Amino acid sequence: MNILAPVRRDRVLTELPQYLRKEAALHVHKDFHPRVTCACQEHRTGTVGRFKISKVIVVGDLSVGKTCLINRFCKDTFDKNYKATIGVDFEMERFEVLGVPFSLQLWDTAGQERFKCIASTYYRGAQAIIIVFNLNDVASLEHTKQWLADALKENDPSSVLLFLVGSKKDLSHLTLAFPQTPAQYMLMEKDALKVAQEMKAEYWAVSSLTGENVREFFFRVTALTFEANVLAELEKSGSRRIGDVIRINSDDSNLYLTASKKKPMCCP
Ligand SMILES: Nc1nc2c(ncn2[C@@H]2O[C@H](COP(=O)(O)OP(=O)(O)OP(=O)(O)O)[C@@H](O)[C@H]2O)c(=O)[nH]1
Ligand SMILES: [Mg+2]
């Protein structure tokens, strides 16, 4: 008996959502890896789609907007009052990707120093790490490297997907109330793109207040995590061939190359 309610219609992904900035994308392919598409069509996704839940951790300085980001996506709410996260919190989100059920566990961690030690005990086993900084606070961008280093101590750097997210994009528009000029914003974004490239992370800029890019960003996280999981499953089950590429956060100009030379419609 299936006790789970059907996946919400707005959580169904039939195509690969695209990156925000080409120069800081995990990969720039238009479609899912052909082997992934094929495995989904043939219901050969192994544990993905059955009981597997992928863990995503969200880290970054206090008050950069981690909780608001998760709440905007999961609950479509926004709270203008700051309530510090104590330790950790998590939300479950269920998706359907290429017809396959896929669940993400989004771990919202505390940025405050005094709770960091509790929060870091939950870093282990992440498939994706989202490092958030405030687009209007250069110090929070500088601190992202330390957040990443701490998160990677508990995870396998070669397989985890990284996302660098600039928050509070709405504050960077030029109005009387806002602190940044467009030139300052562009400078900040330039620095952030550089940091993202150094980390081999995909860069996003979002606003949880307006909702700008929030859904697009989480769909991209979901899709890339799903894709990496299915490729790993195929690898594990031995159905992949030597020469296929599975690391999608590496220098991947040849990604999909081997696959595209194979039969276009389906895999062996
Ligand atoms: N204008 C604007 N304010 C935001 C945005 N996102 C968050 N905020 C505000 O920033 C403050 C902190 O947001 P939180 O989401 O609680 O920050 P956090 O990163 O979870 O903080 P910790 O839990 O202490 O680590 C709150 O007052 C939010 O209303 C945004 O996109 N735009
Ligand atoms: Mg929080």
PDB file of C-alpha atoms and ligand atoms in Angstrom:
ATOM      1  CA  MET A   1       0.000   0.000   0.000  1.00  0.00           C
ATOM      2  CA  ASN A   2       1.353   3.396  -0.907  1.00  0.00           C
ATOM      3  CA  ILE A   3       0.753   5.644   2.080  1.00  0.00           C
ATOM      4  CA  LEU A   4       2.374   8.681   0.494  1.00  0.00           C
ATOM      5  CA  ALA A   5       0.207  11.353  -1.089  1.00  0.00           C
ATOM      6  CA  PRO A   6       0.913  11.969  -4.780  1.00  0.00           C
ATOM      7  CA  VAL A   7       3.733  14.376  -5.564  1.00  0.00           C
ATOM      8  CA  ARG A   8       2.491  17.955  -5.929  1.00  0.00           C
ATOM      9  CA  ARG A   9       2.019  18.971  -9.542  1.00  0.00           C
ATOM     10  CA  ASP A  10       4.437  21.854  -9.131  1.00  0.00           C
ATOM     11  CA  ARG A  11       7.165  19.448  -8.031  1.00  0.00           C
ATOM     12  CA  VAL A  12       7.254  17.513 -11.282  1.00  0.00           C
ATOM     13  CA  LEU A  13      10.376  17.921 -13.433  1.00  0.00           C
ATOM     14  CA  THR A  14      10.275  16.699 -16.983  1.00  0.00           C
ATOM     15  CA  GLU A  15      13.271  18.662 -18.257  1.00  0.00           C
ATOM     16  CA  LEU A  16      16.636  19.726 -16.929  1.00  0.00           C
ATOM     17  CA  PRO A  17      16.310  23.205 -15.392  1.00  0.00           C
ATOM     18  CA  GLN A  18      19.033  25.513 -16.671  1.00  0.00           C
ATOM     19  CA  TYR A  19      21.869  27.230 -14.832  1.00  0.00           C
ATOM     20  CA  LEU A  20      21.816  30.918 -13.911  1.00  0.00           C
ATOM     21  CA  ARG A  21      25.313  31.882 -15.075  1.00  0.00           C
ATOM     22  CA  LYS A  22      27.198  29.896 -17.633  1.00  0.00           C
ATOM     23  CA  GLU A  23      30.591  30.844 -16.186  1.00  0.00           C
ATOM     24  CA  ALA A  24      29.703  29.282 -12.823  1.00  0.00           C
ATOM     25  CA  ALA A  25      27.519  26.281 -13.646  1.00  0.00           C
ATOM     26  CA  LEU A  26      28.092  22.681 -12.585  1.00  0.00           C
ATOM     27  CA  HIS A  27      27.461  21.734 -16.171  1.00  0.00           C
ATOM     28  CA  VAL A  28      25.988  23.495 -19.157  1.00  0.00           C
ATOM     29  CA  HIS A  29      24.202  20.669 -20.941  1.00  0.00           C
ATOM     30  CA  LYS A  30      20.675  21.349 -22.096  1.00  0.00           C
ATOM     31  CA  ASP A  31      19.303  17.932 -21.173  1.00  0.00           C
ATOM     32  CA  PHE A  32      19.780  15.257 -18.574  1.00  0.00           C
ATOM     33  CA  HIS A  33      22.590  12.803 -19.269  1.00  0.00           C
ATOM     34  CA  PRO A  34      21.267  10.393 -21.941  1.00  0.00           C
ATOM     35  CA  ARG A  35      21.983   7.407 -19.729  1.00  0.00           C
ATOM     36  CA  VAL A  36      19.898   8.944 -16.968  1.00  0.00           C
ATOM     37  CA  THR A  37      16.983   9.617 -19.302  1.00  0.00           C
ATOM     38  CA  CYS A  38      17.212   6.100 -20.579  1.00  0.00           C
ATOM     39  CA  ALA A  39      17.469   4.503 -17.147  1.00  0.00           C
ATOM     40  CA  CYS A  40      14.350   6.423 -16.084  1.00  0.00           C
ATOM     41  CA  GLN A  41      12.416   5.289 -19.141  1.00  0.00           C
ATOM     42  CA  GLU A  42      13.380   1.711 -18.401  1.00  0.00           C
ATOM     43  CA  HIS A  43      12.775   2.003 -14.652  1.00  0.00           C
ATOM     44  CA  ARG A  44      16.383   1.091 -13.915  1.00  0.00           C
ATOM     45  CA  THR A  45      17.179   3.756 -11.346  1.00  0.00           C
ATOM     46  CA  GLY A  46      17.979   1.348  -8.507  1.00  0.00           C
ATOM     47  CA  THR A  47      17.484   2.780  -5.056  1.00  0.00           C
ATOM     48  CA  VAL A  48      16.747   6.215  -6.512  1.00  0.00           C
ATOM     49  CA  GLY A  49      12.961   6.356  -6.759  1.00  0.00           C
ATOM     50  CA  ARG A  50      12.416   3.792  -4.053  1.00  0.00           C
ATOM     51  CA  PHE A  51      13.611   4.445  -0.527  1.00  0.00           C
ATOM     52  CA  LYS A  52      16.545   6.734  -1.134  1.00  0.00           C
ATOM     53  CA  ILE A  53      16.348  10.244   0.309  1.00  0.00           C
ATOM     54  CA  SER A  54      19.024  12.719  -0.689  1.00  0.00           C
ATOM     55  CA  LYS A  55      20.435  14.995   1.934  1.00  0.00           C
ATOM     56  CA  VAL A  56      21.111  18.648   1.171  1.00  0.00           C
ATOM     57  CA  ILE A  57      22.703  20.895   3.777  1.00  0.00           C
ATOM     58  CA  VAL A  58      22.399  24.665   3.835  1.00  0.00           C
ATOM     59  CA  VAL A  59      25.224  26.565   5.551  1.00  0.00           C
ATOM     60  CA  GLY A  60      26.405  30.162   5.840  1.00  0.00           C
ATOM     61  CA  ASP A  61      26.755  33.108   8.220  1.00  0.00           C
ATOM     62  CA  LEU A  62      24.033  34.029  10.655  1.00  0.00           C
ATOM     63  CA  SER A  63      21.164  36.019   9.240  1.00  0.00           C
ATOM     64  CA  VAL A  64      22.142  35.595   5.582  1.00  0.00           C
ATOM     65  CA  GLY A  65      18.679  34.142   4.951  1.00  0.00           C
ATOM     66  CA  LYS A  66      19.050  30.338   4.962  1.00  0.00           C
ATOM     67  CA  THR A  67      15.790  29.695   6.797  1.00  0.00           C
ATOM     68  CA  CYS A  68      13.895  32.210   4.669  1.00  0.00           C
ATOM     69  CA  LEU A  69      15.216  30.571   1.507  1.00  0.00           C
ATOM     70  CA  ILE A  70      13.980  27.139   2.548  1.00  0.00           C
ATOM     71  CA  ASN A  71      10.677  28.523   3.784  1.00  0.00           C
ATOM     72  CA  ARG A  72      10.070  30.423   0.548  1.00  0.00           C
ATOM     73  CA  PHE A  73      10.504  27.251  -1.458  1.00  0.00           C
ATOM     74  CA  CYS A  74       8.852  24.716   0.837  1.00  0.00           C
ATOM     75  CA  LYS A  75       6.039  26.812   2.313  1.00  0.00           C
ATOM     76  CA  ASP A  76       5.910  29.866   0.062  1.00  0.00           C
ATOM     77  CA  THR A  77       6.171  32.103   3.122  1.00  0.00           C
ATOM     78  CA  PHE A  78       8.488  34.930   4.145  1.00  0.00           C
ATOM     79  CA  ASP A  79       9.065  36.275   7.651  1.00  0.00           C
ATOM     80  CA  LYS A  80      10.696  39.670   7.898  1.00  0.00           C
ATOM     81  CA  ASN A  81      11.570  39.112  11.558  1.00  0.00           C
ATOM     82  CA  TYR A  82      14.826  37.337  12.300  1.00  0.00           C
ATOM     83  CA  LYS A  83      14.527  34.201  14.404  1.00  0.00           C
ATOM     84  CA  ALA A  84      17.868  32.470  14.714  1.00  0.00           C
ATOM     85  CA  THR A  85      17.919  28.778  13.941  1.00  0.00           C
ATOM     86  CA  ILE A  86      19.036  26.874  17.000  1.00  0.00           C
ATOM     87  CA  GLY A  87      21.120  23.904  15.943  1.00  0.00           C
ATOM     88  CA  VAL A  88      19.323  22.512  12.904  1.00  0.00           C
ATOM     89  CA  ASP A  89      15.950  22.096  11.341  1.00  0.00           C
ATOM     90  CA  PHE A  90      14.876  20.168   8.273  1.00  0.00           C
ATOM     91  CA  GLU A  91      12.205  20.028   5.608  1.00  0.00           C
ATOM     92  CA  MET A  92      11.335  17.145   3.314  1.00  0.00           C
ATOM     93  CA  GLU A  93      10.403  17.834  -0.273  1.00  0.00           C
ATOM     94  CA  ARG A  94       9.089  15.217  -2.651  1.00  0.00           C
ATOM     95  CA  PHE A  95       9.582  15.538  -6.399  1.00  0.00           C
ATOM     96  CA  GLU A  96       9.044  13.514  -9.490  1.00  0.00           C
ATOM     97  CA  VAL A  97      11.958  13.702 -11.917  1.00  0.00           C
ATOM     98  CA  LEU A  98      11.573  12.122 -15.366  1.00  0.00           C
ATOM     99  CA  GLY A  99       8.728  10.066 -13.915  1.00  0.00           C
ATOM    100  CA  VAL A 100      10.774   8.813 -10.951  1.00  0.00           C
ATOM    101  CA  PRO A 101       9.884   9.759  -7.359  1.00  0.00           C
ATOM    102  CA  PHE A 102      12.737  11.608  -5.691  1.00  0.00           C
ATOM    103  CA  SER A 103      12.952  13.085  -2.197  1.00  0.00           C
ATOM    104  CA  LEU A 104      15.186  15.769  -0.803  1.00  0.00           C
ATOM    105  CA  GLN A 105      15.843  16.380   2.841  1.00  0.00           C
ATOM    106  CA  LEU A 106      16.803  20.038   3.220  1.00  0.00           C
ATOM    107  CA  TRP A 107      18.850  20.644   6.370  1.00  0.00           C
ATOM    108  CA  ASP A 108      18.716  24.222   7.605  1.00  0.00           C
ATOM    109  CA  THR A 109      21.714  24.820   9.894  1.00  0.00           C
ATOM    110  CA  ALA A 110      22.457  27.578  12.374  1.00  0.00           C
ATOM    111  CA  GLY A 111      24.890  30.321  11.370  1.00  0.00           C
ATOM    112  CA  GLN A 112      25.431  31.586  14.893  1.00  0.00           C
ATOM    113  CA  GLU A 113      28.810  30.586  16.291  1.00  0.00           C
ATOM    114  CA  ARG A 114      27.381  29.233  19.543  1.00  0.00           C
ATOM    115  CA  PHE A 115      25.144  26.739  17.666  1.00  0.00           C
ATOM    116  CA  LYS A 116      27.695  25.801  15.027  1.00  0.00           C
ATOM    117  CA  CYS A 117      29.037  22.868  16.952  1.00  0.00           C
ATOM    118  CA  ILE A 118      25.581  21.234  17.178  1.00  0.00           C
ATOM    119  CA  ALA A 119      24.825  22.042  13.537  1.00  0.00           C
ATOM    120  CA  SER A 120      28.065  20.585  12.214  1.00  0.00           C
ATOM    121  CA  THR A 121      27.200  17.156  13.589  1.00  0.00           C
ATOM    122  CA  TYR A 122      24.479  17.039  10.920  1.00  0.00           C
ATOM    123  CA  TYR A 123      26.766  17.788   7.969  1.00  0.00           C
ATOM    124  CA  ARG A 124      27.663  14.167   7.267  1.00  0.00           C
ATOM    125  CA  GLY A 125      26.259  12.286   4.283  1.00  0.00           C
ATOM    126  CA  ALA A 126      25.241  15.297   2.202  1.00  0.00           C
ATOM    127  CA  GLN A 127      24.769  14.883  -1.521  1.00  0.00           C
ATOM    128  CA  ALA A 128      24.675  18.623  -2.044  1.00  0.00           C
ATOM    129  CA  ILE A 129      25.935  21.583  -0.041  1.00  0.00           C
ATOM    130  CA  ILE A 130      24.332  24.989  -0.417  1.00  0.00           C
ATOM    131  CA  ILE A 131      26.534  27.803   0.891  1.00  0.00           C
ATOM    132  CA  VAL A 132      24.596  31.016   1.344  1.00  0.00           C
ATOM    133  CA  PHE A 133      25.955  34.548   1.601  1.00  0.00           C
ATOM    134  CA  ASN A 134      24.253  37.945   1.622  1.00  0.00           C
ATOM    135  CA  LEU A 135      24.762  39.816  -1.651  1.00  0.00           C
ATOM    136  CA  ASN A 136      24.898  43.036   0.365  1.00  0.00           C
ATOM    137  CA  ASP A 137      27.538  41.913   2.850  1.00  0.00           C
ATOM    138  CA  VAL A 138      30.993  41.197   1.508  1.00  0.00           C
ATOM    139  CA  ALA A 139      32.153  39.605   4.781  1.00  0.00           C
ATOM    140  CA  SER A 140      29.527  36.902   4.421  1.00  0.00           C
ATOM    141  CA  LEU A 141      30.970  36.054   0.992  1.00  0.00           C
ATOM    142  CA  GLU A 142      34.483  35.887   2.420  1.00  0.00           C
ATOM    143  CA  HIS A 143      33.284  33.468   5.097  1.00  0.00           C
ATOM    144  CA  THR A 144      31.835  31.020   2.553  1.00  0.00           C
ATOM    145  CA  LYS A 145      35.217  29.343   2.084  1.00  0.00           C
ATOM    146  CA  GLN A 146      35.365  28.462   5.763  1.00  0.00           C
ATOM    147  CA  TRP A 147      31.776  27.177   5.699  1.00  0.00           C
ATOM    148  CA  LEU A 148      32.656  24.992   2.762  1.00  0.00           C
ATOM    149  CA  ALA A 149      35.831  23.694   4.407  1.00  0.00           C
ATOM    150  CA  ASP A 150      33.884  22.737   7.531  1.00  0.00           C
ATOM    151  CA  ALA A 151      31.141  21.019   5.547  1.00  0.00           C
ATOM    152  CA  LEU A 152      33.647  19.115   3.424  1.00  0.00           C
ATOM    153  CA  LYS A 153      35.371  17.706   6.507  1.00  0.00           C
ATOM    154  CA  GLU A 154      32.281  15.519   6.909  1.00  0.00           C
ATOM    155  CA  ASN A 155      31.696  14.715   3.256  1.00  0.00           C
ATOM    156  CA  ASP A 156      33.344  13.306   0.175  1.00  0.00           C
ATOM    157  CA  PRO A 157      34.543  16.317  -1.830  1.00  0.00           C
ATOM    158  CA  SER A 158      34.706  14.284  -5.025  1.00  0.00           C
ATOM    159  CA  SER A 159      31.025  13.417  -5.121  1.00  0.00           C
ATOM    160  CA  VAL A 160      29.186  16.225  -3.356  1.00  0.00           C
ATOM    161  CA  LEU A 161      27.546  18.960  -5.458  1.00  0.00           C
ATOM    162  CA  LEU A 162      28.208  22.537  -4.422  1.00  0.00           C
ATOM    163  CA  PHE A 163      26.027  25.611  -4.815  1.00  0.00           C
ATOM    164  CA  LEU A 164      26.994  29.151  -3.863  1.00  0.00           C
ATOM    165  CA  VAL A 165      23.916  31.280  -3.326  1.00  0.00           C
ATOM    166  CA  GLY A 166      23.796  35.059  -2.977  1.00  0.00           C
ATOM    167  CA  SER A 167      20.711  36.024  -0.970  1.00  0.00           C
ATOM    168  CA  LYS A 168      18.617  39.192  -0.523  1.00  0.00           C
ATOM    169  CA  LYS A 169      18.892  40.144  -4.173  1.00  0.00           C
ATOM    170  CA  ASP A 170      15.941  42.495  -3.703  1.00  0.00           C
ATOM    171  CA  LEU A 171      18.093  44.746  -1.505  1.00  0.00           C
ATOM    172  CA  SER A 172      20.502  45.334  -4.316  1.00  0.00           C
ATOM    173  CA  HIS A 173      18.057  47.163  -6.576  1.00  0.00           C
ATOM    174  CA  LEU A 174      18.547  50.867  -6.848  1.00  0.00           C
ATOM    175  CA  THR A 175      15.903  52.631  -4.783  1.00  0.00           C
ATOM    176  CA  LEU A 176      16.271  55.197  -2.063  1.00  0.00           C
ATOM    177  CA  ALA A 177      15.891  52.610   0.658  1.00  0.00           C
ATOM    178  CA  PHE A 178      18.542  50.255  -0.592  1.00  0.00           C
ATOM    179  CA  PRO A 179      22.194  50.376   0.272  1.00  0.00           C
ATOM    180  CA  GLN A 180      23.822  49.241  -2.964  1.00  0.00           C
ATOM    181  CA  THR A 181      24.263  50.916  -6.303  1.00  0.00           C
ATOM    182  CA  PRO A 182      24.145  48.724  -9.437  1.00  0.00           C
ATOM    183  CA  ALA A 183      27.919  49.153  -9.788  1.00  0.00           C
ATOM    184  CA  GLN A 184      28.504  47.842  -6.274  1.00  0.00           C
ATOM    185  CA  TYR A 185      26.175  44.958  -6.959  1.00  0.00           C
ATOM    186  CA  MET A 186      28.028  44.065 -10.136  1.00  0.00           C
ATOM    187  CA  LEU A 187      31.300  44.125  -8.268  1.00  0.00           C
ATOM    188  CA  MET A 188      29.893  41.868  -5.587  1.00  0.00           C
ATOM    189  CA  GLU A 189      28.582  39.457  -8.183  1.00  0.00           C
ATOM    190  CA  LYS A 190      31.931  39.436  -9.960  1.00  0.00           C
ATOM    191  CA  ASP A 191      33.654  38.461  -6.708  1.00  0.00           C
ATOM    192  CA  ALA A 192      31.003  35.848  -6.004  1.00  0.00           C
ATOM    193  CA  LEU A 193      31.413  34.285  -9.450  1.00  0.00           C
ATOM    194  CA  LYS A 194      35.147  34.069  -8.824  1.00  0.00           C
ATOM    195  CA  VAL A 195      34.602  32.365  -5.469  1.00  0.00           C
ATOM    196  CA  ALA A 196      32.100  29.973  -7.065  1.00  0.00           C
ATOM    197  CA  GLN A 197      34.600  29.044  -9.768  1.00  0.00           C
ATOM    198  CA  GLU A 198      37.341  28.449  -7.194  1.00  0.00           C
ATOM    199  CA  MET A 199      35.037  26.221  -5.175  1.00  0.00           C
ATOM    200  CA  LYS A 200      33.695  24.486  -8.293  1.00  0.00           C
ATOM    201  CA  ALA A 201      30.251  25.502  -7.163  1.00  0.00           C
ATOM    202  CA  GLU A 202      27.256  26.616  -9.202  1.00  0.00           C
ATOM    203  CA  TYR A 203      26.355  30.251  -8.589  1.00  0.00           C
ATOM    204  CA  TRP A 204      22.844  31.572  -7.951  1.00  0.00           C
ATOM    205  CA  ALA A 205      21.430  34.923  -6.815  1.00  0.00           C
ATOM    206  CA  VAL A 206      18.008  34.837  -5.169  1.00  0.00           C
ATOM    207  CA  SER A 207      15.504  36.802  -3.144  1.00  0.00           C
ATOM    208  CA  SER A 208      13.322  35.031  -0.623  1.00  0.00           C
ATOM    209  CA  LEU A 209      11.336  38.224  -0.148  1.00  0.00           C
ATOM    210  CA  THR A 210      10.199  38.455  -3.774  1.00  0.00           C
ATOM    211  CA  GLY A 211      10.768  34.780  -4.591  1.00  0.00           C
ATOM    212  CA  GLU A 212      13.079  35.656  -7.488  1.00  0.00           C
ATOM    213  CA  ASN A 213      14.994  32.567  -8.673  1.00  0.00           C
ATOM    214  CA  VAL A 214      14.097  30.525  -5.579  1.00  0.00           C
ATOM    215  CA  ARG A 215      12.059  27.867  -7.335  1.00  0.00           C
ATOM    216  CA  GLU A 216      14.449  27.771 -10.303  1.00  0.00           C
ATOM    217  CA  PHE A 217      17.353  27.299  -7.934  1.00  0.00           C
ATOM    218  CA  PHE A 218      15.838  24.420  -5.956  1.00  0.00           C
ATOM    219  CA  PHE A 219      14.692  22.716  -9.142  1.00  0.00           C
ATOM    220  CA  ARG A 220      18.238  22.888 -10.420  1.00  0.00           C
ATOM    221  CA  VAL A 221      19.568  21.431  -7.139  1.00  0.00           C
ATOM    222  CA  THR A 222      16.988  18.656  -7.336  1.00  0.00           C
ATOM    223  CA  ALA A 223      17.709  17.837 -10.963  1.00  0.00           C
ATOM    224  CA  LEU A 224      21.491  17.779 -10.614  1.00  0.00           C
ATOM    225  CA  THR A 225      21.339  15.741  -7.404  1.00  0.00           C
ATOM    226  CA  PHE A 226      18.963  13.304  -9.071  1.00  0.00           C
ATOM    227  CA  GLU A 227      21.186  13.036 -12.119  1.00  0.00           C
ATOM    228  CA  ALA A 228      24.308  12.395 -10.009  1.00  0.00           C
ATOM    229  CA  ASN A 229      22.441   9.798  -7.945  1.00  0.00           C
ATOM    230  CA  VAL A 230      21.194   7.866 -10.952  1.00  0.00           C
ATOM    231  CA  LEU A 231      24.639   7.922 -12.575  1.00  0.00           C
ATOM    232  CA  ALA A 232      26.123   6.623  -9.336  1.00  0.00           C
ATOM    233  CA  GLU A 233      23.487   3.870  -9.234  1.00  0.00           C
ATOM    234  CA  LEU A 234      24.289   2.878 -12.805  1.00  0.00           C
ATOM    235  CA  GLU A 235      27.949   2.809 -11.919  1.00  0.00           C
ATOM    236  CA  LYS A 236      27.268   0.661  -8.882  1.00  0.00           C
ATOM    237  CA  SER A 237      25.120  -1.795 -10.782  1.00  0.00           C
ATOM    238  CA  GLY A 238      27.875  -2.144 -13.352  1.00  0.00           C
ATOM    239  CA  SER A 239      25.718  -1.077 -16.241  1.00  0.00           C
ATOM    240  CA  ARG A 240      27.958   1.849 -17.039  1.00  0.00           C
ATOM    241  CA  ARG A 241      30.914   1.470 -19.330  1.00  0.00           C
ATOM    242  CA  ILE A 242      34.435   2.619 -18.754  1.00  0.00           C
ATOM    243  CA  GLY A 243      34.787   6.019 -20.308  1.00  0.00           C
ATOM    244  CA  ASP A 244      31.505   7.505 -19.145  1.00  0.00           C
ATOM    245  CA  VAL A 245      31.919  10.479 -16.874  1.00  0.00           C
ATOM    246  CA  ILE A 246      30.141  10.690 -13.557  1.00  0.00           C
ATOM    247  CA  ARG A 247      31.719  13.689 -11.841  1.00  0.00           C
ATOM    248  CA  ILE A 248      29.597  16.603 -12.797  1.00  0.00           C
ATOM    249  CA  ASN A 249      31.417  19.174 -10.713  1.00  0.00           C
ATOM    250  CA  SER A 250      34.733  18.570 -12.356  1.00  0.00           C
ATOM    251  CA  ASP A 251      36.092  20.288 -15.422  1.00  0.00           C
ATOM    252  CA  ASP A 252      33.528  18.564 -17.538  1.00  0.00           C
ATOM    253  CA  SER A 253      33.837  19.717 -21.089  1.00  0.00           C
ATOM    254  CA  ASN A 254      33.760  16.048 -22.103  1.00  0.00           C
ATOM    255  CA  LEU A 255      30.804  15.153 -19.971  1.00  0.00           C
ATOM    256  CA  TYR A 256      28.211  13.271 -21.993  1.00  0.00           C
ATOM    257  CA  LEU A 257      30.673  12.859 -24.837  1.00  0.00           C
ATOM    258  CA  THR A 258      30.936   9.119 -24.508  1.00  0.00           C
ATOM    259  CA  ALA A 259      27.228   8.759 -23.976  1.00  0.00           C
ATOM    260  CA  SER A 260      26.322  10.812 -27.015  1.00  0.00           C
ATOM    261  CA  LYS A 261      28.420   8.560 -29.229  1.00  0.00           C
ATOM    262  CA  LYS A 262      26.335   5.615 -28.160  1.00  0.00           C
ATOM    263  CA  LYS A 263      22.901   4.626 -29.342  1.00  0.00           C
ATOM    264  CA  PRO A 264      20.889   7.835 -29.295  1.00  0.00           C
ATOM    265  CA  MET A 265      17.639   6.458 -27.976  1.00  0.00           C
ATOM    266  CA  CYS A 266      18.487   3.979 -25.294  1.00  0.00           C
ATOM    267  CA  CYS A 267      21.182   2.369 -23.248  1.00  0.00           C
ATOM    268  CA  PRO A 268      22.313  -1.236 -23.179  1.00  0.00           C
TER     269      PRO A 268
HETATM  270  N1  LIG B   1      15.056  41.868   2.135  1.00  0.00           N
HETATM  271  C1  LIG B   1      15.286  40.570   2.366  1.00  0.00           C
HETATM  272  N2  LIG B   1      15.438  40.123   3.628  1.00  0.00           N
HETATM  273  C2  LIG B   1      15.659  38.807   3.810  1.00  0.00           C
HETATM  274  C3  LIG B   1      15.746  37.898   2.727  1.00  0.00           C
HETATM  275  N3  LIG B   1      15.988  36.667   3.213  1.00  0.00           N
HETATM  276  C4  LIG B   1      16.041  36.805   4.552  1.00  0.00           C
HETATM  277  N4  LIG B   1      15.843  38.091   4.923  1.00  0.00           N
HETATM  278  C5  LIG B   1      15.829  38.619   6.289  1.00  0.00           C
HETATM  279  O1  LIG B   1      17.080  38.354   6.909  1.00  0.00           O
HETATM  280  C6  LIG B   1      16.914  37.995   8.275  1.00  0.00           C
HETATM  281  C7  LIG B   1      17.572  36.653   8.549  1.00  0.00           C
HETATM  282  O2  LIG B   1      16.939  35.621   7.817  1.00  0.00           O
HETATM  283  P1  LIG B   1      17.048  34.080   8.246  1.00  0.00           P
HETATM  284  O3  LIG B   1      16.516  33.282   7.125  1.00  0.00           O
HETATM  285  O4  LIG B   1      16.426  33.863   9.567  1.00  0.00           O
HETATM  286  O5  LIG B   1      18.634  33.912   8.383  1.00  0.00           O
HETATM  287  P2  LIG B   1      19.450  32.601   8.695  1.00  0.00           P
HETATM  288  O6  LIG B   1      20.565  32.540   7.732  1.00  0.00           O
HETATM  289  O7  LIG B   1      18.550  31.425   8.743  1.00  0.00           O
HETATM  290  O8  LIG B   1      20.042  32.906  10.142  1.00  0.00           O
HETATM  291  P3  LIG B   1      20.551  31.815  11.263  1.00  0.00           P
HETATM  292  O9  LIG B   1      19.435  30.855  11.473  1.00  0.00           O
HETATM  293  O10 LIG B   1      20.859  32.611  12.500  1.00  0.00           O
HETATM  294  O11 LIG B   1      21.787  31.180  10.742  1.00  0.00           O
HETATM  295  C8  LIG B   1      15.398  38.007   8.539  1.00  0.00           C
HETATM  296  O12 LIG B   1      15.046  39.233   9.140  1.00  0.00           O
HETATM  297  C9  LIG B   1      14.797  37.887   7.150  1.00  0.00           C
HETATM  298  O13 LIG B   1      13.530  38.500   7.053  1.00  0.00           O
HETATM  299  C10 LIG B   1      15.561  38.409   1.391  1.00  0.00           C
HETATM  300  O14 LIG B   1      15.606  37.709   0.379  1.00  0.00           O
HETATM  301  N5  LIG B   1      15.345  39.755   1.287  1.00  0.00           N
HETATM  302 MG    MG B   2      18.048  30.131  10.212  1.00  0.00          MG
END
